[in-house]
Amino acid sequence: MKRDEFSGFFGVLVATVGSAVGLGNLWRFPYLVGQNGGAAFVLIYLAFVLIICLPIVISEFIIGRRTKSNAVKAFQILAPRTPWSAIGIIGVLSAFCIMAFYTVVGGWTLDYLFRSLIHLFSKPDISLMESQFTSLVTSPVRPIIWTVVFIIFNAFIVMCGIKKGIEKYSRIMMPFLFLMIVILMIRSLSLPGAEKGVTFLVKPDFSKINTQVVLAALGQAFFSLSLGMGCLITYGSYVPARENLNKLAFFTAISDTLFAILAGLAIMPAVFAFGISPQEGPGLVFIVLPRIFAQIPLGNFFAVMFFIILLIAAVTSVISLLEVITAYITERLGIKRKIAVTIISLLVTACASFSSLSQGVLKDVKIFGKTMFDFFDYLSANILLPLGGLFIVLFVGWYMKKSQVYDEFTNQGALKGTLFRAYYFVIRYVAPVAIVAVFLDLILR
Ligand code: TRP
């Protein structure tokens, strides 16, 4: 059977941007900026994206398209009978780890969306807002039900395949997503006192910078670009041979970063305009924003819009995580896509239930001092992804033949490849050294 493919440049782009733009931009980025010194964090983040992550995006695409295989088999083809395919296996495990907490947040989003739709025409009660979040996330059953609904949405799309599923739905949802975040940003910037939020995002406070902050910025750059676990290897394997991988990687990184900044500009001004601390942490978008929506004209309408944005962003990202495992299982075991997705979804539901319960009933069960929810988040973003990224650059920079890499970089010589030398230098030296340095500094401290 012929392997499914994306239809062309725009098709791949919406899908990869869909994967990249997610809760990482809307939920994780703003609260990390808040906790880690505002603009200083943003600057370090941008440097990581451009210098280190962009070349890694290209590297993942190269591995994927060269082999037209899932994240594990790709390494088995390029490096037969070596342990390199462990990168792919760890990637598959990371996908579970990320989905374990990500789908729970997706569930909260559905719950909020549902409630803001119900209250669309009534006056919200501000005093209720605070307690709402805690009561939702700590309750044992309700968030799990919403999480299951959320997982079913994603499973449905992935079951439909690449062109007729992932690409088709991304094409519909992504343009809408960008339009809505711009509208929301304008609303937020027009609030009295919004400038303070903008200042916070652009004026660096370097005294807040330490190794933890640098690691958080690196982890966030990986997380936001869906890097380091084979997601882009998998998507890359569906990219038609004629498409330019560099252009694709560049537009993906730019769109993702642009979206993070738009999200920051939609959220921070509102936070500051209402005199709220930007250091709220993970509850920022669920506690603080509804409180703001409750106090602005047409707030209910904007609340609905915000939670639709969050939902779309989350869905187009989770489908990419689901696809990593689905591609692996279907190609490895030779089973039908629908069956594979069903099995995976059940497993994800099990992991997600634990991380959901760890917000309430199981909050005293700690792994390395963290609740299961925080543990999955920390383990995947700050450890597994940078480590995966390190091995991927080592693989492309030092294991693969330079001619192989060059071939794929230039579509077998059809493109000029002017930037090849710079790219190759970064993945051979700069990226590995930078990632190791950040880790070492953290361990030795
Ligand atoms: N990048 C997505 C976000 O910002 C999350 C995501 C999707 C992801 N696929 C990934 C993160 C693969 C790491 C690896 O929300």
PDB file of N, CA and C in Angstrom, residues 6 44 48 57 94-95 107 134 142 151 271 281 287 307 316 318 344 351 358 360 384 392 412 417 430 432:
ATOM      1  N   PHE A   6       1.448  14.354   2.767  1.00  0.00           N
ATOM      2  CA  PHE A   6       0.783  15.653   2.729  1.00  0.00           C
ATOM      3  C   PHE A   6       0.679  16.063   1.267  1.00  0.00           C
ATOM      4  N   ILE A  44      16.387  35.153  25.616  1.00  0.00           N
ATOM      5  CA  ILE A  44      17.127  33.895  25.621  1.00  0.00           C
ATOM      6  C   ILE A  44      16.376  32.859  24.794  1.00  0.00           C
ATOM      7  N   PHE A  48      17.695  30.805  21.444  1.00  0.00           N
ATOM      8  CA  PHE A  48      17.674  29.346  21.332  1.00  0.00           C
ATOM      9  C   PHE A  48      16.914  28.886  20.098  1.00  0.00           C
ATOM     10  N   VAL A  57      15.189  21.407  13.809  1.00  0.00           N
ATOM     11  CA  VAL A  57      13.947  21.158  13.053  1.00  0.00           C
ATOM     12  C   VAL A  57      14.321  20.587  11.684  1.00  0.00           C
ATOM     13  N   SER A  94       8.183   9.581  25.238  1.00  0.00           N
ATOM     14  CA  SER A  94       7.950  10.999  25.538  1.00  0.00           C
ATOM     15  C   SER A  94       6.568  11.433  25.078  1.00  0.00           C
ATOM     16  N   ALA A  95       6.135  10.884  23.932  1.00  0.00           N
ATOM     17  CA  ALA A  95       4.813  11.257  23.436  1.00  0.00           C
ATOM     18  C   ALA A  95       3.748  10.902  24.473  1.00  0.00           C
ATOM     19  N   GLY A 107      -8.744  18.813  28.523  1.00  0.00           N
ATOM     20  CA  GLY A 107     -10.024  18.547  29.185  1.00  0.00           C
ATOM     21  C   GLY A 107     -10.518  19.769  29.951  1.00  0.00           C
ATOM     22  N   THR A 134      -9.854  25.569  41.076  1.00  0.00           N
ATOM     23  CA  THR A 134      -9.446  24.561  42.051  1.00  0.00           C
ATOM     24  C   THR A 134     -10.480  23.465  42.155  1.00  0.00           C
ATOM     25  N   ARG A 142     -14.984  14.773  37.073  1.00  0.00           N
ATOM     26  CA  ARG A 142     -15.324  15.690  35.991  1.00  0.00           C
ATOM     27  C   ARG A 142     -14.169  15.951  35.009  1.00  0.00           C
ATOM     28  N   ILE A 151      -9.713  13.489  24.153  1.00  0.00           N
ATOM     29  CA  ILE A 151      -8.920  12.446  23.483  1.00  0.00           C
ATOM     30  C   ILE A 151      -9.693  11.865  22.297  1.00  0.00           C
ATOM     31  N   VAL A 271      -3.431  41.019  32.016  1.00  0.00           N
ATOM     32  CA  VAL A 271      -3.017  40.669  33.370  1.00  0.00           C
ATOM     33  C   VAL A 271      -2.581  41.921  34.126  1.00  0.00           C
ATOM     34  N   GLY A 281       1.661  31.326  37.637  1.00  0.00           N
ATOM     35  CA  GLY A 281       1.990  29.929  37.318  1.00  0.00           C
ATOM     36  C   GLY A 281       0.951  29.296  36.415  1.00  0.00           C
ATOM     37  N   ILE A 287      -7.355  30.930  35.684  1.00  0.00           N
ATOM     38  CA  ILE A 287      -7.904  31.674  36.809  1.00  0.00           C
ATOM     39  C   ILE A 287      -7.968  33.159  36.486  1.00  0.00           C
ATOM     40  N   PHE A 307     -11.318  30.307  24.724  1.00  0.00           N
ATOM     41  CA  PHE A 307     -11.265  28.868  24.958  1.00  0.00           C
ATOM     42  C   PHE A 307     -11.363  28.064  23.655  1.00  0.00           C
ATOM     43  N   THR A 316      -4.612  20.484  17.507  1.00  0.00           N
ATOM     44  CA  THR A 316      -3.657  20.305  16.410  1.00  0.00           C
ATOM     45  C   THR A 316      -2.278  19.874  16.918  1.00  0.00           C
ATOM     46  N   VAL A 318      -1.951  17.789  19.849  1.00  0.00           N
ATOM     47  CA  VAL A 318      -2.074  16.416  20.330  1.00  0.00           C
ATOM     48  C   VAL A 318      -2.136  15.425  19.165  1.00  0.00           C
ATOM     49  N   ILE A 344      -3.980   3.067  21.502  1.00  0.00           N
ATOM     50  CA  ILE A 344      -3.151   4.138  22.061  1.00  0.00           C
ATOM     51  C   ILE A 344      -3.997   5.090  22.911  1.00  0.00           C
ATOM     52  N   CYS A 351      -2.938   7.002  31.505  1.00  0.00           N
ATOM     53  CA  CYS A 351      -1.892   7.898  32.042  1.00  0.00           C
ATOM     54  C   CYS A 351      -2.494   9.234  32.456  1.00  0.00           C
ATOM     55  N   SER A 358      -3.796  13.401  40.237  1.00  0.00           N
ATOM     56  CA  SER A 358      -2.696  13.903  41.059  1.00  0.00           C
ATOM     57  C   SER A 358      -2.894  15.376  41.426  1.00  0.00           C
ATOM     58  N   GLY A 360      -5.718  16.274  42.747  1.00  0.00           N
ATOM     59  CA  GLY A 360      -6.652  16.226  43.865  1.00  0.00           C
ATOM     60  C   GLY A 360      -6.376  15.054  44.784  1.00  0.00           C
ATOM     61  N   LEU A 384      13.699  14.925  28.703  1.00  0.00           N
ATOM     62  CA  LEU A 384      13.632  14.044  27.529  1.00  0.00           C
ATOM     63  C   LEU A 384      13.812  14.786  26.205  1.00  0.00           C
ATOM     64  N   ILE A 392      19.726  13.595  18.403  1.00  0.00           N
ATOM     65  CA  ILE A 392      19.370  13.784  16.995  1.00  0.00           C
ATOM     66  C   ILE A 392      20.453  14.582  16.258  1.00  0.00           C
ATOM     67  N   GLN A 412      18.313  16.537  -3.347  1.00  0.00           N
ATOM     68  CA  GLN A 412      19.249  15.861  -4.260  1.00  0.00           C
ATOM     69  C   GLN A 412      19.924  16.840  -5.218  1.00  0.00           C
ATOM     70  N   GLY A 417      21.401  25.339  -1.618  1.00  0.00           N
ATOM     71  CA  GLY A 417      22.097  24.911  -0.410  1.00  0.00           C
ATOM     72  C   GLY A 417      23.154  25.888   0.088  1.00  0.00           C
ATOM     73  N   VAL A 430      27.840  23.662  17.527  1.00  0.00           N
ATOM     74  CA  VAL A 430      27.164  24.627  18.404  1.00  0.00           C
ATOM     75  C   VAL A 430      26.030  23.994  19.210  1.00  0.00           C
ATOM     76  N   PRO A 432      25.198  20.764  19.959  1.00  0.00           N
ATOM     77  CA  PRO A 432      25.537  19.790  21.015  1.00  0.00           C
ATOM     78  C   PRO A 432      26.220  20.461  22.204  1.00  0.00           C
TER      79      PRO A 432
END
